[in-house]
Coordinates of C-alpha atoms and ligand atoms in Angstrom, one line a residue:
M1 CA -127.8 -15.8 142.3
T2 CA -127.2 -13.9 145.6
E3 CA -124.6 -15.1 148.3
Q4 CA -127.2 -17.4 149.8
G5 CA -128.0 -19.0 146.6
T6 CA -131.5 -17.5 146.3
P7 CA -132.3 -16.1 143.0
P8 CA -132.3 -12.5 142.8
S9 CA -135.8 -10.6 143.3
R10 CA -137.8 -8.9 140.6
G11 CA -138.2 -5.3 141.2
N12 CA -136.9 -2.5 143.5
N13 CA -133.9 -3.8 145.5
L14 CA -133.5 -0.5 147.0
D15 CA -136.6 -0.9 149.3
P16 CA -135.5 -3.1 152.1
W17 CA -139.1 -3.9 152.5
Y18 CA -139.6 -5.0 149.1
H19 CA -140.3 -8.5 150.4
H20 CA -142.6 -7.6 152.9
Y21 CA -145.5 -6.0 150.7
A22 CA -148.9 -7.6 150.4
E23 CA -149.2 -9.7 146.9
R24 CA -152.1 -7.2 146.3
T25 CA -149.8 -4.3 145.8
S26 CA -148.4 -5.7 142.6
G27 CA -151.1 -4.1 140.9
L28 CA -150.1 -0.5 142.2
A29 CA -147.3 -0.1 139.8
A30 CA -146.8 3.5 138.8
S31 CA -148.0 4.1 135.2
E32 CA -145.0 3.9 132.6
V33 CA -146.2 7.5 131.6
R34 CA -146.2 9.2 134.9
A35 CA -142.9 10.5 134.7
L36 CA -143.6 12.1 131.5
F37 CA -146.7 13.8 133.0
A38 CA -144.5 15.4 135.2
V39 CA -142.8 16.9 132.4
A40 CA -146.3 17.6 130.7
S41 CA -147.2 19.8 133.3
R42 CA -144.7 22.7 132.4
P43 CA -146.7 25.3 131.4
E44 CA -145.3 25.5 127.9
V45 CA -147.0 22.1 127.4
V46 CA -150.5 21.9 126.2
S47 CA -151.9 19.1 128.1
L48 CA -154.7 17.2 126.8
A49 CA -153.8 14.3 129.1
G50 CA -155.5 15.0 132.3
G51 CA -159.1 14.9 133.5
M52 CA -159.2 18.2 135.6
P53 CA -162.6 19.9 135.6
Y54 CA -162.1 23.8 134.9
V55 CA -162.8 24.9 138.4
S56 CA -162.1 28.5 137.4
A57 CA -165.8 28.5 136.2
L58 CA -166.9 28.3 139.5
P59 CA -167.5 31.8 141.1
E60 CA -165.4 32.2 144.0
D61 CA -168.1 34.0 146.0
L62 CA -170.4 31.1 145.8
V63 CA -167.9 28.7 147.7
V64 CA -166.7 31.3 150.1
G65 CA -170.2 32.5 151.1
A66 CA -171.3 28.9 151.8
M67 CA -168.2 28.2 153.7
E68 CA -168.8 31.4 155.8
R69 CA -172.1 30.6 156.5
V70 CA -171.5 27.0 157.8
M71 CA -168.6 28.1 159.9
R72 CA -170.8 31.0 161.5
E73 CA -173.7 28.9 162.0
Q74 CA -172.6 25.3 162.4
G75 CA -168.9 25.8 163.1
P76 CA -168.4 23.0 166.0
V77 CA -170.3 20.4 163.9
A78 CA -168.3 21.3 160.6
L79 CA -165.2 20.5 162.6
Q80 CA -166.3 17.5 164.2
Y81 CA -166.4 13.5 163.2
G82 CA -169.6 12.9 161.6
S83 CA -171.7 10.1 160.9
G84 CA -170.1 7.2 158.6
Q85 CA -172.9 7.4 156.3
G86 CA -172.8 11.2 155.6
V87 CA -174.8 14.4 156.7
P88 CA -178.3 13.5 156.4
A89 CA -179.2 16.9 154.9
L90 CA -176.7 16.5 152.1
R91 CA -178.0 12.6 151.5
E92 CA -181.6 14.3 151.0
Q93 CA -180.1 16.7 148.4
I94 CA -178.2 14.3 146.7
L95 CA -181.8 12.5 145.8
E96 CA -182.4 16.0 144.2
V97 CA -179.6 15.9 142.2
M98 CA -179.8 12.4 141.3
A99 CA -183.7 12.8 140.2
L100 CA -182.2 15.0 137.3
E101 CA -181.1 11.7 135.9
G102 CA -184.6 9.7 136.6
I103 CA -183.4 8.1 139.7
S104 CA -185.5 7.9 142.4
G105 CA -184.6 6.4 146.1
S106 CA -184.5 7.0 149.7
A107 CA -181.7 8.9 151.6
D108 CA -181.3 6.0 153.7
D109 CA -179.7 4.2 151.0
V110 CA -177.2 6.8 150.2
V111 CA -173.6 6.6 151.6
V112 CA -171.5 9.7 151.2
T113 CA -167.8 9.0 150.2
T114 CA -164.5 10.6 150.1
G115 CA -165.3 11.1 146.2
S116 CA -166.7 8.4 144.1
Q117 CA -163.0 7.1 143.7
H118 CA -163.3 6.0 147.3
A119 CA -166.9 4.5 146.7
L120 CA -165.0 2.2 144.1
E121 CA -162.5 1.4 146.6
L122 CA -164.8 0.2 149.1
F123 CA -167.2 -1.6 146.8
S124 CA -164.3 -3.5 145.7
K125 CA -163.3 -4.4 149.1
L126 CA -166.8 -5.7 149.6
F127 CA -166.9 -7.7 146.6
I128 CA -163.7 -9.0 145.1
D129 CA -162.0 -12.0 146.1
P130 CA -158.6 -12.8 144.5
G131 CA -159.3 -14.5 141.4
D132 CA -162.4 -12.9 140.6
V133 CA -163.5 -11.5 137.3
V134 CA -164.7 -7.8 137.0
L135 CA -166.3 -7.2 133.7
A136 CA -165.6 -3.5 132.3
E137 CA -165.8 -1.8 129.0
G138 CA -162.7 -1.8 127.0
P139 CA -161.4 0.9 127.3
S140 CA -162.2 1.8 130.7
Y141 CA -161.6 4.2 133.4
V142 CA -157.9 3.7 134.5
T143 CA -158.1 4.1 138.3
A144 CA -161.1 2.1 138.7
M145 CA -158.9 -0.8 137.1
V146 CA -156.0 -0.1 139.4
I147 CA -158.5 -0.6 142.5
F148 CA -160.0 -3.9 140.9
R149 CA -156.4 -5.3 140.4
S150 CA -155.2 -4.0 144.0
Y151 CA -158.0 -6.5 145.2
Q152 CA -156.5 -9.3 142.9
A153 CA -159.4 -9.3 140.4
E154 CA -158.8 -9.8 136.7
V155 CA -160.5 -7.4 134.4
D156 CA -162.1 -8.7 131.6
H157 CA -162.9 -6.1 128.8
V158 CA -166.0 -6.2 126.8
P159 CA -166.0 -4.2 123.7
M160 CA -167.8 -1.0 123.0
D161 CA -169.1 0.9 119.8
E162 CA -170.4 4.4 119.3
H163 CA -173.6 3.1 121.0
G164 CA -171.3 2.0 124.2
L165 CA -171.2 -1.4 125.3
I166 CA -172.0 -4.2 123.1
P167 CA -174.8 -6.6 124.7
S168 CA -173.8 -9.5 122.4
A169 CA -170.3 -9.3 123.3
L170 CA -171.2 -9.2 127.0
R171 CA -173.3 -12.3 126.7
E172 CA -170.4 -14.0 124.9
H173 CA -167.9 -12.8 127.5
I174 CA -170.3 -14.2 130.7
A175 CA -170.9 -17.5 128.8
R176 CA -166.9 -17.9 127.8
L177 CA -166.1 -17.0 131.7
K178 CA -168.8 -19.5 133.1
A179 CA -167.7 -22.4 130.8
A180 CA -164.0 -21.7 131.9
G181 CA -165.2 -21.7 135.6
R182 CA -164.5 -18.1 136.6
R183 CA -166.5 -16.3 139.0
V184 CA -167.9 -13.0 137.4
K185 CA -168.6 -10.6 140.5
F186 CA -169.9 -7.6 138.8
L187 CA -170.1 -5.5 135.7
Y188 CA -168.2 -1.9 135.9
T189 CA -169.7 0.6 133.7
V190 CA -169.8 4.2 132.8
P191 CA -172.6 4.2 130.5
T192 CA -172.7 8.0 130.0
F193 CA -170.0 10.2 128.4
H194 CA -167.8 7.3 129.0
N195 CA -164.1 7.8 130.4
P196 CA -162.3 7.7 128.2
A197 CA -164.1 6.8 125.2
G198 CA -166.4 9.8 125.0
V199 CA -169.8 7.4 124.0
T200 CA -173.0 7.2 125.6
L201 CA -174.7 3.8 126.1
S202 CA -178.2 3.8 124.4
W203 CA -181.5 3.3 126.2
E204 CA -182.3 0.1 124.6
R205 CA -178.8 -1.3 125.2
R206 CA -179.0 -0.3 128.8
L207 CA -182.1 -2.1 129.3
E208 CA -180.8 -5.2 127.5
I209 CA -177.3 -5.0 129.6
L210 CA -179.8 -4.9 132.7
E211 CA -181.5 -7.9 131.8
I212 CA -178.2 -9.7 130.7
A213 CA -176.9 -9.0 134.3
K214 CA -180.1 -10.1 136.1
A215 CA -180.4 -13.2 134.1
N216 CA -176.4 -14.0 135.0
D217 CA -176.9 -12.9 138.6
I218 CA -174.1 -10.1 138.0
L219 CA -174.5 -7.1 139.9
V220 CA -173.8 -3.8 138.0
L221 CA -171.8 -0.7 139.4
E222 CA -173.0 2.0 137.2
D223 CA -170.3 5.1 137.7
N224 CA -171.8 8.2 136.6
P225 CA -169.6 11.4 137.1
Y226 CA -170.5 13.1 133.8
G227 CA -174.2 12.5 133.1
L228 CA -175.2 16.0 133.8
L229 CA -172.5 17.6 131.8
Y230 CA -174.2 17.2 128.2
F231 CA -173.8 19.5 125.5
G232 CA -177.2 19.0 123.5
D233 CA -179.7 16.6 124.2
K234 CA -180.0 15.0 127.6
P235 CA -178.6 11.7 127.7
P236 CA -180.6 8.6 128.7
A237 CA -181.7 8.3 132.2
A238 CA -179.4 6.2 134.2
M239 CA -179.5 2.4 134.7
R240 CA -180.5 2.7 138.1
S241 CA -183.7 4.6 137.4
V242 CA -184.9 1.1 136.0
E243 CA -183.2 -1.6 138.3
R244 CA -182.9 -0.9 142.1
D245 CA -181.9 -4.3 143.2
G246 CA -179.2 -5.3 140.8
V247 CA -177.3 -1.8 140.4
V248 CA -175.2 0.3 142.8
Y249 CA -174.9 3.8 141.6
L250 CA -171.9 6.0 142.2
G251 CA -172.3 10.0 141.9
T252 CA -169.8 12.8 142.6
F253 CA -169.8 16.9 143.1
S254 CA -166.4 16.5 141.5
K255 CA -167.5 17.5 138.0
T256 CA -170.6 19.7 138.9
L257 CA -169.0 21.6 141.5
A258 CA -165.6 21.2 142.4
P259 CA -163.1 18.1 143.1
G260 CA -161.2 19.5 146.1
F261 CA -164.2 19.0 148.4
R262 CA -163.5 15.4 147.9
V263 CA -167.4 14.3 148.0
G264 CA -169.2 11.6 146.2
W265 CA -171.8 9.0 147.0
A266 CA -173.1 5.7 146.3
L267 CA -176.9 4.5 146.1
A268 CA -177.3 1.1 146.9
P269 CA -179.7 -1.6 147.9
H270 CA -180.0 -1.8 151.5
A271 CA -177.9 -4.6 152.4
I272 CA -175.2 -3.4 150.3
R273 CA -175.5 0.1 151.8
E274 CA -175.1 -1.3 155.1
K275 CA -171.9 -3.0 154.6
L276 CA -170.6 0.1 152.6
I277 CA -171.3 2.1 155.5
L278 CA -169.1 -0.4 157.8
A279 CA -166.5 -0.1 155.3
N280 CA -166.6 3.5 155.3
E281 CA -166.3 4.0 158.8
A282 CA -163.4 1.4 158.8
A283 CA -161.6 3.4 156.6
V284 CA -162.1 7.1 157.3
L285 CA -164.6 6.9 160.2
S286 CA -166.7 9.7 158.4
P287 CA -166.1 11.6 155.2
S288 CA -165.3 15.2 156.0
S289 CA -168.2 16.9 157.6
F290 CA -166.8 20.1 156.7
S291 CA -167.0 19.4 152.9
Q292 CA -170.3 18.1 153.1
L293 CA -171.9 20.9 155.0
V294 CA -170.3 23.5 152.7
I295 CA -171.5 21.4 149.8
S296 CA -175.3 21.1 151.3
E297 CA -174.9 24.8 151.9
Y298 CA -174.2 25.7 148.3
L299 CA -177.0 23.6 147.2
R300 CA -179.4 25.1 149.5
E301 CA -178.5 28.6 148.7
A302 CA -176.8 29.0 145.4
D303 CA -178.3 28.2 142.0
W304 CA -176.6 25.1 141.4
K305 CA -178.4 24.1 138.3
G306 CA -177.6 27.5 136.7
Q307 CA -173.7 26.7 137.4
I308 CA -174.1 23.2 136.0
D309 CA -175.5 24.8 133.0
T310 CA -172.5 27.3 133.1
F311 CA -170.1 24.3 133.1
R312 CA -172.0 22.7 130.4
G313 CA -171.3 25.9 128.1
V314 CA -167.6 26.0 129.0
Y315 CA -167.1 22.2 128.1
R316 CA -169.2 22.5 125.0
E317 CA -166.9 25.2 123.6
R318 CA -163.9 23.1 124.5
K319 CA -165.2 20.1 123.0
E320 CA -166.3 22.1 119.8
A321 CA -162.7 23.6 119.6
M322 CA -161.0 20.1 119.7
I323 CA -163.6 18.6 117.1
S324 CA -163.2 21.4 114.7
A325 CA -159.0 21.3 115.3
L326 CA -159.0 17.6 114.5
K327 CA -161.2 17.9 111.4
E328 CA -158.8 20.8 110.2
H329 CA -155.6 19.4 111.2
L330 CA -156.0 15.3 111.1
P331 CA -158.9 14.8 108.7
E332 CA -157.7 11.6 108.0
L333 CA -158.3 9.9 111.3
T334 CA -161.1 8.8 113.3
W335 CA -162.5 10.1 116.8
T336 CA -165.5 9.9 118.9
D337 CA -167.7 13.1 119.1
P338 CA -169.2 12.9 122.6
N339 CA -172.5 14.8 123.5
G340 CA -171.1 15.5 126.9
G341 CA -168.2 14.6 129.6
F342 CA -164.6 15.6 129.1
Y343 CA -163.0 13.1 126.6
V344 CA -162.4 12.3 122.8
W345 CA -161.1 9.0 121.9
L346 CA -158.8 9.1 118.8
T347 CA -158.0 6.0 116.9
L348 CA -154.4 6.2 115.1
P349 CA -153.6 4.4 111.8
S350 CA -152.8 0.8 112.9
H351 CA -149.1 1.1 112.5
L352 CA -148.5 3.7 114.8
D353 CA -148.1 3.4 118.8
S354 CA -149.6 6.1 120.9
K355 CA -147.3 5.3 124.1
A356 CA -144.0 5.2 121.8
M357 CA -145.0 8.5 120.3
L358 CA -145.6 10.0 123.4
P359 CA -141.9 11.4 124.2
R360 CA -141.8 12.8 121.1
A361 CA -145.2 14.7 121.6
V362 CA -144.3 16.1 125.1
T363 CA -140.9 17.1 123.3
E364 CA -143.2 19.1 120.7
L365 CA -145.1 20.4 124.0
V366 CA -148.4 18.4 123.8
A367 CA -149.3 15.8 126.1
Y368 CA -152.2 13.1 125.8
T369 CA -153.0 9.8 127.5
P370 CA -152.0 6.8 125.3
G371 CA -154.7 4.2 124.9
T372 CA -152.8 1.5 126.6
A373 CA -153.5 3.1 129.8
F374 CA -157.0 2.2 129.8
F375 CA -156.9 -1.6 129.3
A376 CA -155.8 -4.2 131.6
D377 CA -154.5 -6.3 128.8
G378 CA -151.9 -4.0 127.1
S379 CA -154.2 -3.2 124.0
G380 CA -155.1 0.3 123.0
A381 CA -151.5 1.2 121.4
Q382 CA -153.8 2.8 118.6
N383 CA -155.6 5.2 120.7
I384 CA -155.2 8.3 122.5
R385 CA -157.4 10.2 125.0
L386 CA -157.6 13.7 124.6
S387 CA -159.1 15.7 127.3
F388 CA -160.9 19.1 126.4
C389 CA -162.0 19.8 130.1
Y390 CA -159.1 22.1 131.5
P391 CA -157.3 23.9 128.4
T392 CA -158.8 26.8 126.7
P393 CA -160.1 26.5 123.4
E394 CA -157.3 28.5 122.0
S395 CA -154.8 26.0 123.6
I396 CA -156.7 23.1 122.5
R397 CA -156.5 24.4 119.0
V398 CA -152.7 25.0 119.4
G399 CA -152.5 21.4 121.1
I400 CA -154.2 19.8 118.2
R401 CA -151.9 21.5 115.9
R402 CA -149.0 20.1 117.4
L403 CA -150.3 16.8 117.9
A404 CA -151.2 16.7 114.0
N405 CA -147.3 17.6 113.5
V406 CA -146.4 14.9 115.9
I407 CA -148.5 12.2 114.1
N408 CA -147.4 13.4 110.4
G409 CA -143.8 13.3 111.7
E410 CA -144.2 9.7 112.8
Q411 CA -146.2 8.6 109.6
D412 CA -143.6 10.4 107.4
L413 CA -140.9 8.5 109.2
L414 CA -142.8 5.2 108.7
D415 CA -143.3 5.9 105.1
T416 CA -139.6 6.7 104.4
F417 CA -138.8 3.3 105.8
A418 CA -141.8 1.4 104.2
G419 CA -139.8 2.4 100.9
T420 CA -136.9 -0.2 101.6
G421 CA -139.3 -2.5 104.1
N422 CA -142.9 -3.6 103.9
L423 CA -144.2 -1.3 106.4
S424 CA -146.9 0.2 103.5
A425 CA -149.8 0.2 105.6
P426 CA -152.7 2.3 104.3
R427 CA -151.7 5.7 105.0
L428 CA -154.7 6.7 107.3
N429 CA -158.0 5.7 108.0
R430 CA -160.0 8.2 106.1
N431 CA -163.1 9.6 107.5
S432 CA -163.4 11.8 110.2
S433 CA -167.1 12.6 110.7
N434 CA -168.3 8.9 111.3
P435 CA -167.1 7.5 114.6
P436 CA -165.1 4.3 114.7
T437 CA -167.7 1.4 114.6
D438 CA -165.8 -0.5 117.1
L439 CA -163.7 1.0 120.0
R440 CA -161.4 -1.7 120.4
Ligands
PLP1 C1 -165.1 7.3 135.3 C2 -164.8 8.2 136.8 N1 -165.0 7.5 137.7 C3 -164.8 8.2 139.0 C4 -163.9 9.4 139.3 C5 -163.5 9.8 140.5 O1 -164.1 10.8 140.7 P1 -164.0 11.6 142.0 O2 -163.3 10.6 143.1 O3 -163.4 12.8 142.2 O4 -165.6 11.6 142.6 C6 -163.4 9.6 137.6 C7 -162.4 11.1 137.9 O5 -162.1 11.5 137.0 C8 -164.0 9.3 136.5 O6 -163.8 9.6 135.4

């Protein structure tokens, strides 16, 4: 008890404003592994943790040329505030980008945002009331969940398998939540080359999930940063390509060009689009005119589709390096083998804990993101997200070899104790070629 007889507060007593923060900030806690990632950014550590695009594969000249032309020809406009909806010419060009994924729409319904991250924020601001439920895949994109929680929503994870979100599980979750009197506002989904699971929702399931959402009056928030980064066959068309009214679609130039521009967009039904513009204006007045004009110029002048091909080639090579290193060094484990995007989802033997193992991994100069980061409910200890986007193929091979040492070291330690205790779990889940049937 304090002098005044009040109980001591939880949390950071060094912050004199601790009691003044809005309730919603309780969802803004720094991740437990953040401090470790500071260490993991040292050059001797192979980081398989982050999701940074390999921007060095983008020729500097292309960007510099576009910047120069913009400044020479439209300098005063580029340096000025713009519209809250975004530059009209760019919104037209965004339609061309989305057409590659089967989407047709009107430039009037596109709202340019400060990365798709900001579109997630604006959308959440429009739709979430405290206590609402947001349905999301389990696992789900960590920084979307941070936003949902900051608006005091509860994230309810619907399981996935190697074909993505499981429709029957979605039905069950909706029924259970309705029976409990909960209000489900929307389904957040990354259907193509999922972050972190690396899987892609099949076409049949896309249709089925859209039907379920419609029948239950649930809006779908389709987040698609990776769809154009496929390694083999094209993935199924976007969900928005079949459903206009019930889907808000998010896209970004972060992965197909560069995240430093911070330009993404939302394609939304009319009424929602109107509110998104108002929310965008309230938040940032207008997205960066300079970035938008440079991207618009780049799309006009450069071989942007060829550049996406170059990115595909780079990431395909890195993914293959990762999968072959996993086969070589950790043949007993299971993982997803993505056909695009940035991530592999690794499953450990059930008695290993990826978060507990991370300090040891960093000591052995390899970093990853523990699966627990991608669940709102604390599950995921048996999983690891491995990113292959940034390190070179050679570093990836070194990183996986180090990771195998860490995993085998932990395993040996447990086996040693298993001789005296009763920890003799089956050594490993032996099968590397088939992805796990359930990603929970
Ligand atoms: C699934 C997903 N959504 C959204 C984002 C945010 O991207 P940006 O704000 O750079 O467009 C990311 C970034 O990694 C992501 O993986």
